[in-house]
mmCIF file of C-alpha atoms in Angstrom:
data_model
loop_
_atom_site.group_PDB
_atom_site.id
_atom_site.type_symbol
_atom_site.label_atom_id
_atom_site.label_comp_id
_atom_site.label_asym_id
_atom_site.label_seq_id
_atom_site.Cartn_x
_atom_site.Cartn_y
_atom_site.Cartn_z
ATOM 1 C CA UNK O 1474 113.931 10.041 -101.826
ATOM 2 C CA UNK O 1475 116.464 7.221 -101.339
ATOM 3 C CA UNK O 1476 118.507 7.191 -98.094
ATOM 4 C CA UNK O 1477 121.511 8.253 -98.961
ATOM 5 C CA UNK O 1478 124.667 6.811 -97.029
ATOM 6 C CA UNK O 1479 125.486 8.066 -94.325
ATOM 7 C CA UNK O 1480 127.432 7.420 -90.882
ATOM 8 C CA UNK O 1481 124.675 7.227 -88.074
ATOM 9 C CA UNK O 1482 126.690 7.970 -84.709
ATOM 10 C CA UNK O 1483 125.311 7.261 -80.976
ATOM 11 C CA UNK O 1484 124.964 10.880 -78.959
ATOM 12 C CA UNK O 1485 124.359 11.771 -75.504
ATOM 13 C CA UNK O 1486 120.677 13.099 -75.959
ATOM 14 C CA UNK O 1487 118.289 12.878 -72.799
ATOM 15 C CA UNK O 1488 115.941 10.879 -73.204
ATOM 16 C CA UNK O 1489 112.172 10.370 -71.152
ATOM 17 C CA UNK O 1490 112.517 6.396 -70.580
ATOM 18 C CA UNK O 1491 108.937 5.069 -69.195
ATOM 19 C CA UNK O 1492 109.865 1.382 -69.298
ATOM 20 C CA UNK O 1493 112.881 -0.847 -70.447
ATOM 21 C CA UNK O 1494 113.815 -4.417 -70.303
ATOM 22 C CA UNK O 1495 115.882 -6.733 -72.535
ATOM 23 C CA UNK O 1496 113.265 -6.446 -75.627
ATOM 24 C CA UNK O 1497 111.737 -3.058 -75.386
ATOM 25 C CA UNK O 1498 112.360 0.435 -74.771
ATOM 26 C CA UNK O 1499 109.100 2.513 -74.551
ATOM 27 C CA UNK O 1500 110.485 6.291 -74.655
ATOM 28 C CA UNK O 1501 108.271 9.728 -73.869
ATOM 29 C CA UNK O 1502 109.633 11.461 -77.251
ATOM 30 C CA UNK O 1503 109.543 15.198 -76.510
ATOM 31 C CA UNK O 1504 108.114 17.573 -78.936
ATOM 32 C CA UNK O 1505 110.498 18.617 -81.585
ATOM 33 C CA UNK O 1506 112.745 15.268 -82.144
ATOM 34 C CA UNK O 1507 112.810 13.570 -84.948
ATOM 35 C CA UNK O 1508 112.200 10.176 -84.723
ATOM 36 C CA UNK O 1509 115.032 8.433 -87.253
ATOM 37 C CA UNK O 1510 116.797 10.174 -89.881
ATOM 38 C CA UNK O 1511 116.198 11.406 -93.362
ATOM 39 C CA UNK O 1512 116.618 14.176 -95.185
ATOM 40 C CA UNK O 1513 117.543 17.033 -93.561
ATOM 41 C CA UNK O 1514 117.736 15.336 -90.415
ATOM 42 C CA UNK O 1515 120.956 13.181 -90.173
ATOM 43 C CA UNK O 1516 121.460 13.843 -86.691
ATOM 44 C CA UNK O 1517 119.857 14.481 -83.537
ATOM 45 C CA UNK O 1518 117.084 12.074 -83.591
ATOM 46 C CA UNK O 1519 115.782 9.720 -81.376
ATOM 47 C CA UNK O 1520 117.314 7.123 -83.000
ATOM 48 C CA UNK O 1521 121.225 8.442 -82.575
ATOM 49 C CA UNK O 1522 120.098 8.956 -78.685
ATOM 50 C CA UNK O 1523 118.632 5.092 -78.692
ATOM 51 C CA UNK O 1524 121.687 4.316 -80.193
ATOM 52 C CA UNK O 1525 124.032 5.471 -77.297
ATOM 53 C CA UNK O 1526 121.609 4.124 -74.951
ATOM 54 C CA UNK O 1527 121.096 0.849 -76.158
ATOM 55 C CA UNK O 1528 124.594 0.169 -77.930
ATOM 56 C CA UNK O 1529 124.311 -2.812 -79.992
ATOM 57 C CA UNK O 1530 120.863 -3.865 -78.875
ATOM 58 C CA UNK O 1531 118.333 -2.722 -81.350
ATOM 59 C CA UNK O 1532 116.758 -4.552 -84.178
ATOM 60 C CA UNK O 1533 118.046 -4.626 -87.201
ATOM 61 C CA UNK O 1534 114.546 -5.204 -89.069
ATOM 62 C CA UNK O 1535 114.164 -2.063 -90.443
ATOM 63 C CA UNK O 1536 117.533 -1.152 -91.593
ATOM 64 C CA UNK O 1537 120.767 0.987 -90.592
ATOM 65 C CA UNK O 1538 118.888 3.801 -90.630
ATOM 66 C CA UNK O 1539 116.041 3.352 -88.462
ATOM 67 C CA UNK O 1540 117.208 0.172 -85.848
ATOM 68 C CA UNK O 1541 114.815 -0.601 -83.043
ATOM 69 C CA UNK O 1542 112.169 1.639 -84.944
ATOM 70 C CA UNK O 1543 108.708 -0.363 -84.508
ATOM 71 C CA UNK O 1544 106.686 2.970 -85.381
ATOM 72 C CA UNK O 1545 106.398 6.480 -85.686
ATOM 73 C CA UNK O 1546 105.334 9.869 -84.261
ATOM 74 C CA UNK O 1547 105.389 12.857 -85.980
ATOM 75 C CA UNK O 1548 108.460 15.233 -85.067
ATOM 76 C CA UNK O 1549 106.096 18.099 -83.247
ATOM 77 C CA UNK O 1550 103.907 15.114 -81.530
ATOM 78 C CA UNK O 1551 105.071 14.298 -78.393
ATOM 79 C CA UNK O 1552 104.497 11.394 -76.324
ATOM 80 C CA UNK O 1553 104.522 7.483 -76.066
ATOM 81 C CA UNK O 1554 106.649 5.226 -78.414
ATOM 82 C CA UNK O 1555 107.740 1.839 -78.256
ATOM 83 C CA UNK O 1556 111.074 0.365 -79.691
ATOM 84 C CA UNK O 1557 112.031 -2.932 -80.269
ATOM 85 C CA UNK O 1558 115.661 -4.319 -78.578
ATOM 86 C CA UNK O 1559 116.031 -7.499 -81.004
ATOM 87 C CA UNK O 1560 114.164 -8.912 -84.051
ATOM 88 C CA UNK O 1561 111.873 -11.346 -82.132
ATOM 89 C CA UNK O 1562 110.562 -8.488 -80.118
ATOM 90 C CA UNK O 1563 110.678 -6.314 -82.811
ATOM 91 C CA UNK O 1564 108.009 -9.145 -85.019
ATOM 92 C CA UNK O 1565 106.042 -9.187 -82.341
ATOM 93 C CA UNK O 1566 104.945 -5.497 -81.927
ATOM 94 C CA UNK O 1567 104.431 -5.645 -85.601
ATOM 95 C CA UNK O 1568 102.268 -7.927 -85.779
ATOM 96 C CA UNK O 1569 100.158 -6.724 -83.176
ATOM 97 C CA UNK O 1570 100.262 -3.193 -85.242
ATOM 98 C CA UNK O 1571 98.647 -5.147 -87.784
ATOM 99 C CA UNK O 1572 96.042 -7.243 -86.233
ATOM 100 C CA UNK O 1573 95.228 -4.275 -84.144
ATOM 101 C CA UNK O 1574 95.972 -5.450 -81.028
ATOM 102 C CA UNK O 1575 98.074 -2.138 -79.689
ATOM 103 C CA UNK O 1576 96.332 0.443 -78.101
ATOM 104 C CA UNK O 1577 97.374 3.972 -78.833
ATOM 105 C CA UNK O 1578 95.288 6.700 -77.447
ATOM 106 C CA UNK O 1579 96.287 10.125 -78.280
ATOM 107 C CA UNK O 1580 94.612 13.808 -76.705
ATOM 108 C CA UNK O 1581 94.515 16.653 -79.171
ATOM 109 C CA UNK O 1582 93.163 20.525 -79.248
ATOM 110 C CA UNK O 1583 91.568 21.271 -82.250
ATOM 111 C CA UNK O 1584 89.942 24.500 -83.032
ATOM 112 C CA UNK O 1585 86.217 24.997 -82.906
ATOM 113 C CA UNK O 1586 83.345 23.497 -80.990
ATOM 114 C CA UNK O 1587 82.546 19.669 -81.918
ATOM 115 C CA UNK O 1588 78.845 18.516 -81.305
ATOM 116 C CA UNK O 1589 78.834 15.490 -80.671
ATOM 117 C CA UNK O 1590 80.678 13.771 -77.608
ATOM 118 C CA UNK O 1591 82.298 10.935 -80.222
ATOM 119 C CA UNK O 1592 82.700 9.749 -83.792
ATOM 120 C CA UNK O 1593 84.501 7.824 -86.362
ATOM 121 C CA UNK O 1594 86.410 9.259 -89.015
ATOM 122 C CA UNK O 1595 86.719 6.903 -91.601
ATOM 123 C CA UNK O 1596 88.581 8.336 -94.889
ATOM 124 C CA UNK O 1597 91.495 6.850 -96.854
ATOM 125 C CA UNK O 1598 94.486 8.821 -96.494
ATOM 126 C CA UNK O 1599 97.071 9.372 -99.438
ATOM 127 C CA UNK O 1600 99.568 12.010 -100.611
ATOM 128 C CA UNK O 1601 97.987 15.480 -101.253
ATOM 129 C CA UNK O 1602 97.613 15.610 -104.761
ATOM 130 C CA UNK O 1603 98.083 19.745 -104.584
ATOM 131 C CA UNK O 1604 101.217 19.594 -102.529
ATOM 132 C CA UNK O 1605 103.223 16.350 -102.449
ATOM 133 C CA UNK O 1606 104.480 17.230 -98.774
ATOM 134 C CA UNK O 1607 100.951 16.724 -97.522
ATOM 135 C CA UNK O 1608 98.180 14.065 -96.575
ATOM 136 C CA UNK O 1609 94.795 14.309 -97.476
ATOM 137 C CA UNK O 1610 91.628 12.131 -97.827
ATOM 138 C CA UNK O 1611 91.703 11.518 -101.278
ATOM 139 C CA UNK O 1612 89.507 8.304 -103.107
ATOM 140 C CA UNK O 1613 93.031 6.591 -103.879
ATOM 141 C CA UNK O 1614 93.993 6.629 -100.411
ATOM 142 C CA UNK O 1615 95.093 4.049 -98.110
ATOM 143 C CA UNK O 1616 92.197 2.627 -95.501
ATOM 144 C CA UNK O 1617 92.685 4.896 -91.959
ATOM 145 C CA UNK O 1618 90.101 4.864 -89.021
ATOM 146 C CA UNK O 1619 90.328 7.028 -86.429
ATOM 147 C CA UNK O 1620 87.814 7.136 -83.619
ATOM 148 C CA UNK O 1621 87.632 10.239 -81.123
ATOM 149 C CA UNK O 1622 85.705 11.501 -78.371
ATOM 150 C CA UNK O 1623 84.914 14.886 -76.728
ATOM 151 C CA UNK O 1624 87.090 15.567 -73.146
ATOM 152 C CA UNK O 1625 86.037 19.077 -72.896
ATOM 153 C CA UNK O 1626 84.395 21.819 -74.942
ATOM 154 C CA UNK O 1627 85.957 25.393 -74.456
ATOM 155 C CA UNK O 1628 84.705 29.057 -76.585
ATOM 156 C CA UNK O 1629 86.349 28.222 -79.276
ATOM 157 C CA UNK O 1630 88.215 24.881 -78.565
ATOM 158 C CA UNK O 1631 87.802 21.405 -77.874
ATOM 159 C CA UNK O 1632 90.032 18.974 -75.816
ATOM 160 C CA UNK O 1633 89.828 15.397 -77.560
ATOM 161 C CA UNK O 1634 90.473 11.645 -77.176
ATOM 162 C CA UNK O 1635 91.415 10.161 -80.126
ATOM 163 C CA UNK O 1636 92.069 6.393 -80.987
ATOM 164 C CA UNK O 1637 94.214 4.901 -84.093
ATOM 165 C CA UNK O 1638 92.911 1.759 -85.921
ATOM 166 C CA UNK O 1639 95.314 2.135 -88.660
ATOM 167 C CA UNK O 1640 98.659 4.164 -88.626
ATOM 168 C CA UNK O 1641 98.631 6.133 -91.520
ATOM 169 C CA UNK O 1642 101.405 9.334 -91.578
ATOM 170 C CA UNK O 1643 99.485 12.205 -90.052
ATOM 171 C CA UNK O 1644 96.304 10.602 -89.633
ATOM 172 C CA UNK O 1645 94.780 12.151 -86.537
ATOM 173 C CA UNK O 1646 96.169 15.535 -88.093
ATOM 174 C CA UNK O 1647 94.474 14.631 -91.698
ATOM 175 C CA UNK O 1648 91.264 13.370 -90.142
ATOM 176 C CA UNK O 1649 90.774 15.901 -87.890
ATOM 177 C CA UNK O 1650 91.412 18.828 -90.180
ATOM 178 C CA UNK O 1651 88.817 17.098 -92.653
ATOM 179 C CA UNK O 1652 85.751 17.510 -90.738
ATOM 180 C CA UNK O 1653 86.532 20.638 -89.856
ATOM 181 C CA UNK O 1654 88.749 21.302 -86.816
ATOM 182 C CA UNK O 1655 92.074 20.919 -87.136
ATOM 183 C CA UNK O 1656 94.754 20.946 -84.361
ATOM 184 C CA UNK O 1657 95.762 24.065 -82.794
ATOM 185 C CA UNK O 1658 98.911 25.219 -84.093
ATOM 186 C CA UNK O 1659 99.318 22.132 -86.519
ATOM 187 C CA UNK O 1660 102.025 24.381 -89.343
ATOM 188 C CA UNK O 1661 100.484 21.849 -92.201
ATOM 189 C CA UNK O 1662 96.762 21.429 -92.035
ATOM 190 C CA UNK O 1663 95.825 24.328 -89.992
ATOM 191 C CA UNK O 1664 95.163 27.790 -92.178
ATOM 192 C CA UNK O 1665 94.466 29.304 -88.931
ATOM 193 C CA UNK O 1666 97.283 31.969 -87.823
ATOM 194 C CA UNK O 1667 99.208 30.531 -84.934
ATOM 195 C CA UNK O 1668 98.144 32.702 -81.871
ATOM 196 C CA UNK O 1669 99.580 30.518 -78.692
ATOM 197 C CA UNK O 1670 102.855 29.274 -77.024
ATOM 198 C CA UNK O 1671 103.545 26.376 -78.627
ATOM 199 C CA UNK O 1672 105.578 24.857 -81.353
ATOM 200 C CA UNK O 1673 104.061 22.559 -83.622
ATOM 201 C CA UNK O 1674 100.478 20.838 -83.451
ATOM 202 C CA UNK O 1675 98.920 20.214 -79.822
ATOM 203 C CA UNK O 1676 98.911 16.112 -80.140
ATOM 204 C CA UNK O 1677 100.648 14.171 -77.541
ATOM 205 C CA UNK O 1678 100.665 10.426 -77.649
ATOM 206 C CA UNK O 1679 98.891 9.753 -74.082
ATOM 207 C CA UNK O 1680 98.691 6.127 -73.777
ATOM 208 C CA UNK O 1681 100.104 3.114 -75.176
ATOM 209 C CA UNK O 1682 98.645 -0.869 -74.818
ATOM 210 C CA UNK O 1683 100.594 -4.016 -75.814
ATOM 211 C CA UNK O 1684 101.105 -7.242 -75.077
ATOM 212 C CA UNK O 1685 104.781 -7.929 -74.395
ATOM 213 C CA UNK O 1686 107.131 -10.168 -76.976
ATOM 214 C CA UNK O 1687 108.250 -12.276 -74.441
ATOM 215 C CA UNK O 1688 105.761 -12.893 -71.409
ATOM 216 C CA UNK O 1689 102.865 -12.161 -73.008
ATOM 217 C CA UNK O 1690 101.688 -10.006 -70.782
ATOM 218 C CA UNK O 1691 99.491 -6.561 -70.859
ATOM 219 C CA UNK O 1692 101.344 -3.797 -70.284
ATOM 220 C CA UNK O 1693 99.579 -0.336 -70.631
ATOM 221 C CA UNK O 1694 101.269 2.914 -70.277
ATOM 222 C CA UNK O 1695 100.944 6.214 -69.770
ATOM 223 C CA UNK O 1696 103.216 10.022 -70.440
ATOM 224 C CA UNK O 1697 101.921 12.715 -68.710
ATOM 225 C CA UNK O 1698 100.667 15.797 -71.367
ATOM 226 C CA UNK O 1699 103.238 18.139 -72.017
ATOM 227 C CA UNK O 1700 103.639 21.539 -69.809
ATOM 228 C CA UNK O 1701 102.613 23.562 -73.276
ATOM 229 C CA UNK O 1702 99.913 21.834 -73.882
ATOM 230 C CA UNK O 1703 98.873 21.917 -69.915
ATOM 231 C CA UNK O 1704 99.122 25.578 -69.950
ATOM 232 C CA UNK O 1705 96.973 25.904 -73.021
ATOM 233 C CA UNK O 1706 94.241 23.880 -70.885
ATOM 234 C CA UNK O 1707 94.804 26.241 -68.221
ATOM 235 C CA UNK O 1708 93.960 29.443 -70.545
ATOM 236 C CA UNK O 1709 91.403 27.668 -71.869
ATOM 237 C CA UNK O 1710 89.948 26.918 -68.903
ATOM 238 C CA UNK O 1711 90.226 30.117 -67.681
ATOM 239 C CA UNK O 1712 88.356 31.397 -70.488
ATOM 240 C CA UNK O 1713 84.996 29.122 -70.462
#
């Protein structure tokens, strides 16, 4: 739907701040926020908390409604993000986005017991044509690569790495649920009931690689995994 008009105000939300300078904020997004809004979210997103932070100093490239906004998490993913403060920073992060120069690595729970200690899942990803509020892989799809690897193996579990060529909207979460193991607790892709502590799918955005706008240099970093998702390792653990 079109974005309808509407007053964005600045408010005094928290937020996780792993780095800032004068062209980039990179913010540990809790699970739960929303990362700019839309509908049924006109408030409380991270982008009405950026924009008390950061005032006047986000890029306008993307609009009104979504300034500094580089890329996106989903709202129940937590984890790593990286904003732009002006339009020459903001350029720069998306064109490494699309030459594939960013490193995102992401750790998921997904149900069952994968095989194999890695793989790539390589399946376009378009709009469900069931259910219009959904991915899937479908033929029409847009390209989406996701590569993964095995951390641990539990029962009835599995504690992954996964890495994002492309960036397609709920790719790890698509992917994943395609070849059979879906994230724990994902409300979308996962017809498995719900049976732990924790809202939303178990995905947290782990680690983050760029090269920054202005000196060029490598900057990697790092959010620790959530306390819900820690104490679902814990059980799990437990349980081997």
């Amino acid at each position: 739907p079109e974005l309808k008009e509407v007053d964005l105000k600045p408010e005094i939300i928290p937020l996780d701040i792993v780095y800032e300078d004068a062209d980039i904020v990179v913010v540990n997004k809790p699970r739960g926020m929303v990362v700019h809004p839309a509908a049924g979210n006109w408030d409380g997103t991270l982008v009405n908390a950026l924009m008390y932070h950061c005032g006047d100093s986000l890029s306008g490239i993307n609009g009104e409604h979504r300034p500094g906004i580089v890329h996106r998490i989903d709202k129940d993913t937590s984890g790593l993000l990286m904003v732009a403060k002006n339009d020459v920073a903001h350029e720069s992060l998306v064109n490494q986005l699309v030459e594939k120069t960013v490193t995102r690595r992401y750790v998921a729970l997904v149900h069952g017991v994968i095989p194999h200690d890695n793989g790539t899942i390589d399946a376009p990803i378009g709009r469900d044509p069931k259910d219009r509020k959904k991915m899937a892989v479908v033929e029409s799809g847009k390209h989406a690569v996701t590569h993964f690897k095995v951390l641990q193996r539990f029962k009835e579990f599995t504690l992954i790495e996964c890495r994002l060529e492309t960036g397609r909207t709920h790719q790890i979460r698509v992917h994943m649920a395609y070849i059979g193991h879906p994230l724990i607790g994902d409300p979308k892709y996962c017809n498995s009931k719900n049976k732990f502590n924790i809202e939303g799918q178990a995905l947290h955005s782990l680690n983050l690689k760029i090269i920054h706008p202005r000196t060029k240099e490598e900057m990697t970093f790092t959010a620790p995994i959530p306390e819900d998702m820690e104490n679902l390792l814990k059980y799990f653990r437990q349980t081997i």
